[in-house]
Amino acid sequence: MNNSLIIGQYVPGNSLIHRLDPRTKITVIFFFVFIVFFANNVVSYSILTLFAIACIVTSRVPIRFIAKGLTPVWFLIIFTFILHLIVTKEGTVLLEILGFKIYSGGVIQGFAISMRFFLLILVTSLLTLTTTPIEITDAIEEMLHPLKKLKFPVHELALMMSISLRFIPTLMQETEKISKAQASRGVDFKTGPIKERIKAIVPLLIPLFISAFKRAEELAMAMEARGYQGGEGRTKLRELKIEKRDMLIFVLFVFVIAGLFYFRSW
Amino acid sequence: MSRKLIEFRDVSFRYGEEQPWVLRNCSFEIYEGEWVAIIGHNGSGKSTIAKLINGLLFPQKGEILIDGQQVNEETIWDIRKEVGMVFQNPDNQFVGTTVQDDVAFGMENRGTPREEMVTRIEETLSAVGMEDYRFTEPHRLSGGQKQRVAIASVLAISPKVLILDEATAMLDPKGRTEIMRTVSNVQNKEDLSLITITHDLQEVVQADRVIVMNKGEIWDRATPREIFSKKDSLREIGLDVPFVAILADELKETGINLTKEPLNHEELLEDLWILHSQT
């Protein structure tokens, strides 16, 4: 039961990637997603792939966790490959199956596009694999800080996110309890036609919602009793700090970008 | 006697114009460093008292003074620095994603500098015996452990008063004894007034004074021992009399003269041994 309660896919560790400031990771990944679309030849793709592999190796996250993160998107990657194979009509004809002509351009195009996909998923899943949800929340709060001037409720948003994260396991435990309680009263969640099964969820959801609202009310009262009065004048225990290693990664990443733009064909 | 810390002057409260009074003309004082238990059955107004002290509710009549300061809209934030509260449900007052984040929450609200927070977290967590759980998430803790964290997070802001509003009601017997032990430890070490609100007579034993509430009025105020001797009237207002008290009563009926009203099994046993050695 405890296994299923781990939120997200965070794999605990103490590698360089784990210890990086979450803001560094988010920024690098943001730009990586951007520059992936500028790669257009073997060398530029190799640079990006090398960078991604280097990140994975330094993160020391076991390959099976990364593979797990990729499972839902394999289909998409293969689908794009096949689509490009069929649609693109450039270069020489390589072979002909059932009247379909496979062009060499299609193979290259398909390979390139699925490679982009693959790299995107790989790098973004590395973020969630090496960063706790709360670190990501903190990073988002810090990065959205300038929006405060526009009266955007940055602190409130971050607090809401962290409270949701804190209550996900609690509500999951409660769901399990309620479903057992209802099952003991004869509600059948597992068999029968789909329509019946959806109906069976109602006696699960209603108690869950009622108790969630009650929790919210009590939590609000407890927070007020502990002196919560909004983001004004608040200090923070969890502090984000840009360290030498973050600068190092930035510099390295700038080299990657420079290399990419130097070697890509214009 | 030391300084008055909390003073209720003829306080009455109801939730709405048409609603019945939940509290009627309550007056009492609580002194510095004192442990006062407020006891009463459901709906006797005991939890309302806690919320009034903390400024979560305001009285319609009368006034409440905390350390000489009247509780009103302007003073509540100062008063909440002096009054810490632990509620009934262990889950619904845990704000942080980990133990140390939760302890920090109250200090963050008050703008405590980070270095001070770190040392306070260490101090308060070891005061409640939870120092090994700093980075643990709430769903991996038992109810009793969560309540101990809640006590630590209140202690972190160094209040003058700690109110436990039925803080043990949702715990198992083991969690209950854990909390009561933690509380009396903490009260011995720090200069803290303690108000425990409960419907369980067993939990008033360690208190200095007891205030018994019934139907929104103060029904009695006395020492735990005096309260224990009024079994019949306690039963009338819907409180469960502990087993030791009933046993003591029946022993008296059979002609065994106990020297005092026993508060727990040890006291009764000691009394019986004394009696045994005399005969």
mmCIF file with all atom_site columns, N, CA and C in Angstrom, chain A residues 2 5-6 134 159 162-163 165-167 169-170 173 214-215 218-219 221-229 233-239, chain B residues 51 54 56 77 80 87 89 91-97 100-102 104-112 114 117 121 138-140 153:
data_model
loop_
_atom_site.group_PDB
_atom_site.id
_atom_site.type_symbol
_atom_site.label_atom_id
_atom_site.label_alt_id
_atom_site.label_comp_id
_atom_site.label_asym_id
_atom_site.label_entity_id
_atom_site.label_seq_id
_atom_site.pdbx_PDB_ins_code
_atom_site.Cartn_x
_atom_site.Cartn_y
_atom_site.Cartn_z
_atom_site.occupancy
_atom_site.B_iso_or_equiv
_atom_site.pdbx_formal_charge
_atom_site.auth_seq_id
_atom_site.auth_comp_id
_atom_site.auth_asym_id
_atom_site.auth_atom_id
_atom_site.pdbx_PDB_model_num
ATOM 1   N N  . ASN A 1 2   ? 1.952   1.214  0.770  1.00 0.00 ? 2   ASN A N  1
ATOM 2   C CA . ASN A 1 2   ? 2.787   2.399  0.839  1.00 0.00 ? 2   ASN A CA 1
ATOM 3   C C  . ASN A 1 2   ? 3.423   2.739  -0.501 1.00 0.00 ? 2   ASN A C  1
ATOM 4   N N  . LEU A 1 5   ? 1.591   4.938  -2.727 1.00 0.00 ? 5   LEU A N  1
ATOM 5   C CA . LEU A 1 5   ? 1.348   6.274  -2.187 1.00 0.00 ? 5   LEU A CA 1
ATOM 6   C C  . LEU A 1 5   ? 2.449   7.275  -2.539 1.00 0.00 ? 5   LEU A C  1
ATOM 7   N N  . ILE A 1 6   ? 3.498   6.794  -3.216 1.00 0.00 ? 6   ILE A N  1
ATOM 8   C CA . ILE A 1 6   ? 4.542   7.732  -3.599 1.00 0.00 ? 6   ILE A CA 1
ATOM 9   C C  . ILE A 1 6   ? 4.009   8.609  -4.726 1.00 0.00 ? 6   ILE A C  1
ATOM 10  N N  . ILE A 1 134 ? 7.594   18.888 -4.159 1.00 0.00 ? 134 ILE A N  1
ATOM 11  C CA . ILE A 1 134 ? 7.615   20.120 -3.366 1.00 0.00 ? 134 ILE A CA 1
ATOM 12  C C  . ILE A 1 134 ? 8.732   21.043 -3.838 1.00 0.00 ? 134 ILE A C  1
ATOM 13  N N  . LEU A 1 159 ? 1.119   27.675 -2.191 1.00 0.00 ? 159 LEU A N  1
ATOM 14  C CA . LEU A 1 159 ? 0.614   27.049 -0.969 1.00 0.00 ? 159 LEU A CA 1
ATOM 15  C C  . LEU A 1 159 ? -0.469  26.029 -1.306 1.00 0.00 ? 159 LEU A C  1
ATOM 16  N N  . SER A 1 162 ? 1.198   22.952 -2.562 1.00 0.00 ? 162 SER A N  1
ATOM 17  C CA . SER A 1 162 ? 1.870   22.127 -1.549 1.00 0.00 ? 162 SER A CA 1
ATOM 18  C C  . SER A 1 162 ? 0.848   21.449 -0.643 1.00 0.00 ? 162 SER A C  1
ATOM 19  N N  . ILE A 1 163 ? -0.278  22.123 -0.365 1.00 0.00 ? 163 ILE A N  1
ATOM 20  C CA . ILE A 1 163 ? -1.300  21.482 0.467  1.00 0.00 ? 163 ILE A CA 1
ATOM 21  C C  . ILE A 1 163 ? -1.943  20.322 -0.301 1.00 0.00 ? 163 ILE A C  1
ATOM 22  N N  . LEU A 1 165 ? -0.470  18.487 -2.516 1.00 0.00 ? 165 LEU A N  1
ATOM 23  C CA . LEU A 1 165 ? 0.521   17.407 -2.488 1.00 0.00 ? 165 LEU A CA 1
ATOM 24  C C  . LEU A 1 165 ? 0.479   16.688 -1.155 1.00 0.00 ? 165 LEU A C  1
ATOM 25  N N  . ARG A 1 166 ? 0.342   17.457 -0.071 1.00 0.00 ? 166 ARG A N  1
ATOM 26  C CA . ARG A 1 166 ? 0.323   16.872 1.255  1.00 0.00 ? 166 ARG A CA 1
ATOM 27  C C  . ARG A 1 166 ? -0.923  16.011 1.460  1.00 0.00 ? 166 ARG A C  1
ATOM 28  N N  . PHE A 1 167 ? -2.042  16.404 0.842  1.00 0.00 ? 167 PHE A N  1
ATOM 29  C CA . PHE A 1 167 ? -3.286  15.684 1.112  1.00 0.00 ? 167 PHE A CA 1
ATOM 30  C C  . PHE A 1 167 ? -3.568  14.542 0.147  1.00 0.00 ? 167 PHE A C  1
ATOM 31  N N  . PRO A 1 169 ? -1.912  11.674 -0.464 1.00 0.00 ? 169 PRO A N  1
ATOM 32  C CA . PRO A 1 169 ? -1.876  10.355 0.195  1.00 0.00 ? 169 PRO A CA 1
ATOM 33  C C  . PRO A 1 169 ? -2.999  10.180 1.211  1.00 0.00 ? 169 PRO A C  1
ATOM 34  N N  . THR A 1 170 ? -3.317  11.246 1.958  1.00 0.00 ? 170 THR A N  1
ATOM 35  C CA . THR A 1 170 ? -4.377  11.169 2.956  1.00 0.00 ? 170 THR A CA 1
ATOM 36  C C  . THR A 1 170 ? -5.709  10.822 2.293  1.00 0.00 ? 170 THR A C  1
ATOM 37  N N  . GLN A 1 173 ? -5.725  7.207  1.084  1.00 0.00 ? 173 GLN A N  1
ATOM 38  C CA . GLN A 1 173 ? -5.991  6.264  2.176  1.00 0.00 ? 173 GLN A CA 1
ATOM 39  C C  . GLN A 1 173 ? -7.481  6.268  2.506  1.00 0.00 ? 173 GLN A C  1
ATOM 40  N N  . LYS A 1 214 ? -14.939 18.944 4.854  1.00 0.00 ? 214 LYS A N  1
ATOM 41  C CA . LYS A 1 214 ? -14.803 19.096 6.298  1.00 0.00 ? 214 LYS A CA 1
ATOM 42  C C  . LYS A 1 214 ? -13.334 19.293 6.670  1.00 0.00 ? 214 LYS A C  1
ATOM 43  N N  . ARG A 1 215 ? -12.484 18.501 6.024  1.00 0.00 ? 215 ARG A N  1
ATOM 44  C CA . ARG A 1 215 ? -11.051 18.655 6.239  1.00 0.00 ? 215 ARG A CA 1
ATOM 45  C C  . ARG A 1 215 ? -10.595 20.065 5.909  1.00 0.00 ? 215 ARG A C  1
ATOM 46  N N  . GLU A 1 218 ? -11.567 22.505 8.602  1.00 0.00 ? 218 GLU A N  1
ATOM 47  C CA . GLU A 1 218 ? -10.765 22.382 9.819  1.00 0.00 ? 218 GLU A CA 1
ATOM 48  C C  . GLU A 1 218 ? -9.333  22.833 9.598  1.00 0.00 ? 218 GLU A C  1
ATOM 49  N N  . LEU A 1 219 ? -8.811  22.528 8.415  1.00 0.00 ? 219 LEU A N  1
ATOM 50  C CA . LEU A 1 219 ? -7.446  22.933 8.095  1.00 0.00 ? 219 LEU A CA 1
ATOM 51  C C  . LEU A 1 219 ? -7.336  24.458 8.082  1.00 0.00 ? 219 LEU A C  1
ATOM 52  N N  . MET A 1 221 ? -9.116  26.540 9.726  1.00 0.00 ? 221 MET A N  1
ATOM 53  C CA . MET A 1 221 ? -9.164  27.012 11.109 1.00 0.00 ? 221 MET A CA 1
ATOM 54  C C  . MET A 1 221 ? -7.820  26.792 11.808 1.00 0.00 ? 221 MET A C  1
ATOM 55  N N  . ALA A 1 222 ? -7.241  25.608 11.593 1.00 0.00 ? 222 ALA A N  1
ATOM 56  C CA . ALA A 1 222 ? -5.947  25.311 12.223 1.00 0.00 ? 222 ALA A CA 1
ATOM 57  C C  . ALA A 1 222 ? -4.867  26.250 11.709 1.00 0.00 ? 222 ALA A C  1
ATOM 58  N N  . MET A 1 223 ? -4.917  26.566 10.402 1.00 0.00 ? 223 MET A N  1
ATOM 59  C CA . MET A 1 223 ? -3.915  27.467 9.837  1.00 0.00 ? 223 MET A CA 1
ATOM 60  C C  . MET A 1 223 ? -4.051  28.859 10.433 1.00 0.00 ? 223 MET A C  1
ATOM 61  N N  . GLU A 1 224 ? -5.297  29.294 10.593 1.00 0.00 ? 224 GLU A N  1
ATOM 62  C CA . GLU A 1 224 ? -5.533  30.621 11.165 1.00 0.00 ? 224 GLU A CA 1
ATOM 63  C C  . GLU A 1 224 ? -5.071  30.661 12.619 1.00 0.00 ? 224 GLU A C  1
ATOM 64  N N  . ALA A 1 225 ? -5.370  29.572 13.335 1.00 0.00 ? 225 ALA A N  1
ATOM 65  C CA . ALA A 1 225 ? -4.951  29.517 14.737 1.00 0.00 ? 225 ALA A CA 1
ATOM 66  C C  . ALA A 1 225 ? -3.434  29.575 14.860 1.00 0.00 ? 225 ALA A C  1
ATOM 67  N N  . ARG A 1 226 ? -2.734  29.118 13.813 1.00 0.00 ? 226 ARG A N  1
ATOM 68  C CA . ARG A 1 226 ? -1.281  29.149 13.864 1.00 0.00 ? 226 ARG A CA 1
ATOM 69  C C  . ARG A 1 226 ? -0.719  30.417 13.231 1.00 0.00 ? 226 ARG A C  1
ATOM 70  N N  . GLY A 1 227 ? -1.601  31.379 13.051 1.00 0.00 ? 227 GLY A N  1
ATOM 71  C CA . GLY A 1 227 ? -1.135  32.714 12.668 1.00 0.00 ? 227 GLY A CA 1
ATOM 72  C C  . GLY A 1 227 ? -0.964  32.937 11.185 1.00 0.00 ? 227 GLY A C  1
ATOM 73  N N  . TYR A 1 228 ? -1.601  32.118 10.341 1.00 0.00 ? 228 TYR A N  1
ATOM 74  C CA . TYR A 1 228 ? -1.456  32.327 8.906  1.00 0.00 ? 228 TYR A CA 1
ATOM 75  C C  . TYR A 1 228 ? -2.292  33.522 8.471  1.00 0.00 ? 228 TYR A C  1
ATOM 76  N N  . GLN A 1 229 ? -1.656  34.497 7.832  1.00 0.00 ? 229 GLN A N  1
ATOM 77  C CA . GLN A 1 229 ? -2.426  35.632 7.324  1.00 0.00 ? 229 GLN A CA 1
ATOM 78  C C  . GLN A 1 229 ? -1.930  36.045 5.942  1.00 0.00 ? 229 GLN A C  1
ATOM 79  N N  . GLY A 1 233 ? 5.063   39.276 4.665  1.00 0.00 ? 233 GLY A N  1
ATOM 80  C CA . GLY A 1 233 ? 5.949   39.168 5.827  1.00 0.00 ? 233 GLY A CA 1
ATOM 81  C C  . GLY A 1 233 ? 6.271   37.757 6.255  1.00 0.00 ? 233 GLY A C  1
ATOM 82  N N  . ARG A 1 234 ? 6.091   36.807 5.342  1.00 0.00 ? 234 ARG A N  1
ATOM 83  C CA . ARG A 1 234 ? 6.373   35.420 5.675  1.00 0.00 ? 234 ARG A CA 1
ATOM 84  C C  . ARG A 1 234 ? 7.820   35.086 5.360  1.00 0.00 ? 234 ARG A C  1
ATOM 85  N N  . THR A 1 235 ? 8.445   34.263 6.197  1.00 0.00 ? 235 THR A N  1
ATOM 86  C CA . THR A 1 235 ? 9.770   33.760 5.852  1.00 0.00 ? 235 THR A CA 1
ATOM 87  C C  . THR A 1 235 ? 9.608   32.309 5.417  1.00 0.00 ? 235 THR A C  1
ATOM 88  N N  . LYS A 1 236 ? 10.672  31.750 4.870  1.00 0.00 ? 236 LYS A N  1
ATOM 89  C CA . LYS A 1 236 ? 10.545  30.380 4.383  1.00 0.00 ? 236 LYS A CA 1
ATOM 90  C C  . LYS A 1 236 ? 11.644  29.493 4.951  1.00 0.00 ? 236 LYS A C  1
ATOM 91  N N  . LEU A 1 237 ? 11.256  28.266 5.301  1.00 0.00 ? 237 LEU A N  1
ATOM 92  C CA . LEU A 1 237 ? 12.240  27.311 5.798  1.00 0.00 ? 237 LEU A CA 1
ATOM 93  C C  . LEU A 1 237 ? 13.034  26.719 4.634  1.00 0.00 ? 237 LEU A C  1
ATOM 94  N N  . ARG A 1 238 ? 12.303  26.293 3.624  1.00 0.00 ? 238 ARG A N  1
ATOM 95  C CA . ARG A 1 238 ? 12.984  25.701 2.470  1.00 0.00 ? 238 ARG A CA 1
ATOM 96  C C  . ARG A 1 238 ? 13.526  26.818 1.604  1.00 0.00 ? 238 ARG A C  1
ATOM 97  N N  . GLU A 1 239 ? 14.842  26.814 1.431  1.00 0.00 ? 239 GLU A N  1
ATOM 98  C CA . GLU A 1 239 ? 15.462  27.884 0.682  1.00 0.00 ? 239 GLU A CA 1
ATOM 99  C C  . GLU A 1 239 ? 16.112  27.331 -0.573 1.00 0.00 ? 239 GLU A C  1
ATOM 100 N N  . LYS B 2 51  ? -11.973 28.219 21.282 1.00 0.00 ? 51  LYS B N  1
ATOM 101 C CA . LYS B 2 51  ? -11.982 29.083 20.088 1.00 0.00 ? 51  LYS B CA 1
ATOM 102 C C  . LYS B 2 51  ? -12.112 30.545 20.460 1.00 0.00 ? 51  LYS B C  1
ATOM 103 N N  . ASN B 2 54  ? -8.648  31.929 21.480 1.00 0.00 ? 54  ASN B N  1
ATOM 104 C CA . ASN B 2 54  ? -7.754  32.112 20.340 1.00 0.00 ? 54  ASN B CA 1
ATOM 105 C C  . ASN B 2 54  ? -8.253  33.161 19.347 1.00 0.00 ? 54  ASN B C  1
ATOM 106 N N  . LEU B 2 56  ? -10.763 32.799 17.358 1.00 0.00 ? 56  LEU B N  1
ATOM 107 C CA . LEU B 2 56  ? -11.395 32.201 16.181 1.00 0.00 ? 56  LEU B CA 1
ATOM 108 C C  . LEU B 2 56  ? -12.886 32.534 16.200 1.00 0.00 ? 56  LEU B C  1
ATOM 109 N N  . TRP B 2 77  ? -3.957  38.770 16.104 1.00 0.00 ? 77  TRP B N  1
ATOM 110 C CA . TRP B 2 77  ? -2.675  38.245 15.608 1.00 0.00 ? 77  TRP B CA 1
ATOM 111 C C  . TRP B 2 77  ? -1.618  38.264 16.695 1.00 0.00 ? 77  TRP B C  1
ATOM 112 N N  . ARG B 2 80  ? -2.641  35.314 19.050 1.00 0.00 ? 80  ARG B N  1
ATOM 113 C CA . ARG B 2 80  ? -2.302  33.993 18.521 1.00 0.00 ? 80  ARG B CA 1
ATOM 114 C C  . ARG B 2 80  ? -0.819  33.662 18.662 1.00 0.00 ? 80  ARG B C  1
ATOM 115 N N  . PHE B 2 87  ? -5.733  20.758 17.805 1.00 0.00 ? 87  PHE B N  1
ATOM 116 C CA . PHE B 2 87  ? -7.119  20.362 17.592 1.00 0.00 ? 87  PHE B CA 1
ATOM 117 C C  . PHE B 2 87  ? -7.289  18.849 17.658 1.00 0.00 ? 87  PHE B C  1
ATOM 118 N N  . ASN B 2 89  ? -8.553  16.514 15.253 1.00 0.00 ? 89  ASN B N  1
ATOM 119 C CA . ASN B 2 89  ? -8.190  15.619 14.159 1.00 0.00 ? 89  ASN B CA 1
ATOM 120 C C  . ASN B 2 89  ? -6.715  15.770 13.781 1.00 0.00 ? 89  ASN B C  1
ATOM 121 N N  . ASP B 2 91  ? -5.005  14.712 11.313 1.00 0.00 ? 91  ASP B N  1
ATOM 122 C CA . ASP B 2 91  ? -4.705  14.930 9.904  1.00 0.00 ? 91  ASP B CA 1
ATOM 123 C C  . ASP B 2 91  ? -5.022  16.341 9.448  1.00 0.00 ? 91  ASP B C  1
ATOM 124 N N  . ASN B 2 92  ? -6.124  16.872 9.985  1.00 0.00 ? 92  ASN B N  1
ATOM 125 C CA . ASN B 2 92  ? -6.616  18.138 9.447  1.00 0.00 ? 92  ASN B CA 1
ATOM 126 C C  . ASN B 2 92  ? -5.920  19.364 10.013 1.00 0.00 ? 92  ASN B C  1
ATOM 127 N N  . GLN B 2 93  ? -4.835  19.173 10.749 1.00 0.00 ? 93  GLN B N  1
ATOM 128 C CA . GLN B 2 93  ? -4.086  20.347 11.185 1.00 0.00 ? 93  GLN B CA 1
ATOM 129 C C  . GLN B 2 93  ? -2.619  20.225 10.796 1.00 0.00 ? 93  GLN B C  1
ATOM 130 N N  . PHE B 2 94  ? -2.341  19.253 9.947  1.00 0.00 ? 94  PHE B N  1
ATOM 131 C CA . PHE B 2 94  ? -0.977  19.045 9.488  1.00 0.00 ? 94  PHE B CA 1
ATOM 132 C C  . PHE B 2 94  ? -0.835  19.741 8.132  1.00 0.00 ? 94  PHE B C  1
ATOM 133 N N  . VAL B 2 95  ? -0.147  20.875 8.108  1.00 0.00 ? 95  VAL B N  1
ATOM 134 C CA . VAL B 2 95  ? -0.106  21.683 6.892  1.00 0.00 ? 95  VAL B CA 1
ATOM 135 C C  . VAL B 2 95  ? 1.077   21.312 5.999  1.00 0.00 ? 95  VAL B C  1
ATOM 136 N N  . GLY B 2 96  ? 2.224   21.018 6.633  1.00 0.00 ? 96  GLY B N  1
ATOM 137 C CA . GLY B 2 96  ? 3.452   20.817 5.862  1.00 0.00 ? 96  GLY B CA 1
ATOM 138 C C  . GLY B 2 96  ? 3.486   19.475 5.156  1.00 0.00 ? 96  GLY B C  1
ATOM 139 N N  . THR B 2 97  ? 4.369   19.375 4.155  1.00 0.00 ? 97  THR B N  1
ATOM 140 C CA . THR B 2 97  ? 4.508   18.097 3.459  1.00 0.00 ? 97  THR B CA 1
ATOM 141 C C  . THR B 2 97  ? 5.409   17.143 4.228  1.00 0.00 ? 97  THR B C  1
ATOM 142 N N  . GLN B 2 100 ? 9.185   18.535 9.486  1.00 0.00 ? 100 GLN B N  1
ATOM 143 C CA . GLN B 2 100 ? 9.845   19.805 9.784  1.00 0.00 ? 100 GLN B CA 1
ATOM 144 C C  . GLN B 2 100 ? 9.164   20.983 9.084  1.00 0.00 ? 100 GLN B C  1
ATOM 145 N N  . ASP B 2 101 ? 8.568   20.757 7.926  1.00 0.00 ? 101 ASP B N  1
ATOM 146 C CA . ASP B 2 101 ? 7.824   21.836 7.269  1.00 0.00 ? 101 ASP B CA 1
ATOM 147 C C  . ASP B 2 101 ? 6.622   22.238 8.093  1.00 0.00 ? 101 ASP B C  1
ATOM 148 N N  . ASP B 2 102 ? 5.998   21.242 8.723  1.00 0.00 ? 102 ASP B N  1
ATOM 149 C CA . ASP B 2 102 ? 4.823   21.549 9.528  1.00 0.00 ? 102 ASP B CA 1
ATOM 150 C C  . ASP B 2 102 ? 5.204   22.337 10.767 1.00 0.00 ? 102 ASP B C  1
ATOM 151 N N  . ALA B 2 104 ? 7.645   24.250 10.980 1.00 0.00 ? 104 ALA B N  1
ATOM 152 C CA . ALA B 2 104 ? 8.080   25.575 10.540 1.00 0.00 ? 104 ALA B CA 1
ATOM 153 C C  . ALA B 2 104 ? 6.903   26.486 10.193 1.00 0.00 ? 104 ALA B C  1
ATOM 154 N N  . PHE B 2 105 ? 5.764   25.897 9.855  1.00 0.00 ? 105 PHE B N  1
ATOM 155 C CA . PHE B 2 105 ? 4.654   26.694 9.327  1.00 0.00 ? 105 PHE B CA 1
ATOM 156 C C  . PHE B 2 105 ? 4.288   27.912 10.194 1.00 0.00 ? 105 PHE B C  1
ATOM 157 N N  . GLY B 2 106 ? 4.103   27.662 11.502 1.00 0.00 ? 106 GLY B N  1
ATOM 158 C CA . GLY B 2 106 ? 3.745   28.754 12.401 1.00 0.00 ? 106 GLY B CA 1
ATOM 159 C C  . GLY B 2 106 ? 4.828   29.821 12.464 1.00 0.00 ? 106 GLY B C  1
ATOM 160 N N  . MET B 2 107 ? 6.087   29.376 12.424 1.00 0.00 ? 107 MET B N  1
ATOM 161 C CA . MET B 2 107 ? 7.194   30.335 12.495 1.00 0.00 ? 107 MET B CA 1
ATOM 162 C C  . MET B 2 107 ? 7.298   31.126 11.195 1.00 0.00 ? 107 MET B C  1
ATOM 163 N N  . GLU B 2 108 ? 7.054   30.455 10.072 1.00 0.00 ? 108 GLU B N  1
ATOM 164 C CA . GLU B 2 108 ? 7.069   31.149 8.775  1.00 0.00 ? 108 GLU B CA 1
ATOM 165 C C  . GLU B 2 108 ? 6.026   32.265 8.764  1.00 0.00 ? 108 GLU B C  1
ATOM 166 N N  . ASN B 2 109 ? 4.849   31.951 9.333  1.00 0.00 ? 109 ASN B N  1
ATOM 167 C CA . ASN B 2 109 ? 3.783   32.948 9.383  1.00 0.00 ? 109 ASN B CA 1
ATOM 168 C C  . ASN B 2 109 ? 4.188   34.183 10.162 1.00 0.00 ? 109 ASN B C  1
ATOM 169 N N  . ARG B 2 110 ? 5.058   33.981 11.138 1.00 0.00 ? 110 ARG B N  1
ATOM 170 C CA . ARG B 2 110 ? 5.463   35.093 11.980 1.00 0.00 ? 110 ARG B CA 1
ATOM 171 C C  . ARG B 2 110 ? 6.743   35.755 11.495 1.00 0.00 ? 110 ARG B C  1
ATOM 172 N N  . GLY B 2 111 ? 7.257   35.304 10.391 1.00 0.00 ? 111 GLY B N  1
ATOM 173 C CA . GLY B 2 111 ? 8.456   35.927 9.840  1.00 0.00 ? 111 GLY B CA 1
ATOM 174 C C  . GLY B 2 111 ? 9.717   35.637 10.629 1.00 0.00 ? 111 GLY B C  1
ATOM 175 N N  . THR B 2 112 ? 9.795   34.471 11.268 1.00 0.00 ? 112 THR B N  1
ATOM 176 C CA . THR B 2 112 ? 11.004  34.091 12.002 1.00 0.00 ? 112 THR B CA 1
ATOM 177 C C  . THR B 2 112 ? 12.158  33.869 11.017 1.00 0.00 ? 112 THR B C  1
ATOM 178 N N  . ARG B 2 114 ? 15.378  32.291 9.163  1.00 0.00 ? 114 ARG B N  1
ATOM 179 C CA . ARG B 2 114 ? 15.559  30.885 8.844  1.00 0.00 ? 114 ARG B CA 1
ATOM 180 C C  . ARG B 2 114 ? 16.452  30.143 9.843  1.00 0.00 ? 114 ARG B C  1
ATOM 181 N N  . MET B 2 117 ? 14.633  29.277 12.860 1.00 0.00 ? 117 MET B N  1
ATOM 182 C CA . MET B 2 117 ? 13.673  28.202 12.604 1.00 0.00 ? 117 MET B CA 1
ATOM 183 C C  . MET B 2 117 ? 14.338  26.842 12.736 1.00 0.00 ? 117 MET B C  1
ATOM 184 N N  . ILE B 2 121 ? 13.208  24.052 15.384 1.00 0.00 ? 121 ILE B N  1
ATOM 185 C CA . ILE B 2 121 ? 12.657  22.769 14.930 1.00 0.00 ? 121 ILE B CA 1
ATOM 186 C C  . ILE B 2 121 ? 13.333  21.635 15.688 1.00 0.00 ? 121 ILE B C  1
ATOM 187 N N  . PRO B 2 138 ? 3.545   13.096 6.484  1.00 0.00 ? 138 PRO B N  1
ATOM 188 C CA . PRO B 2 138 ? 2.493   12.838 7.467  1.00 0.00 ? 138 PRO B CA 1
ATOM 189 C C  . PRO B 2 138 ? 1.815   11.478 7.330  1.00 0.00 ? 138 PRO B C  1
ATOM 190 N N  . HIS B 2 139 ? 1.659   10.961 6.091  1.00 0.00 ? 139 HIS B N  1
ATOM 191 C CA . HIS B 2 139 ? 0.910   9.707  5.979  1.00 0.00 ? 139 HIS B CA 1
ATOM 192 C C  . HIS B 2 139 ? 1.702   8.503  6.474  1.00 0.00 ? 139 HIS B C  1
ATOM 193 N N  . ARG B 2 140 ? 2.966   8.701  6.827  1.00 0.00 ? 140 ARG B N  1
ATOM 194 C CA . ARG B 2 140 ? 3.752   7.610  7.399  1.00 0.00 ? 140 ARG B CA 1
ATOM 195 C C  . ARG B 2 140 ? 3.784   7.661  8.918  1.00 0.00 ? 140 ARG B C  1
ATOM 196 N N  . SER B 2 153 ? 4.814   21.947 16.858 1.00 0.00 ? 153 SER B N  1
ATOM 197 C CA . SER B 2 153 ? 4.705   23.137 16.016 1.00 0.00 ? 153 SER B CA 1
ATOM 198 C C  . SER B 2 153 ? 4.099   24.301 16.781 1.00 0.00 ? 153 SER B C  1
#
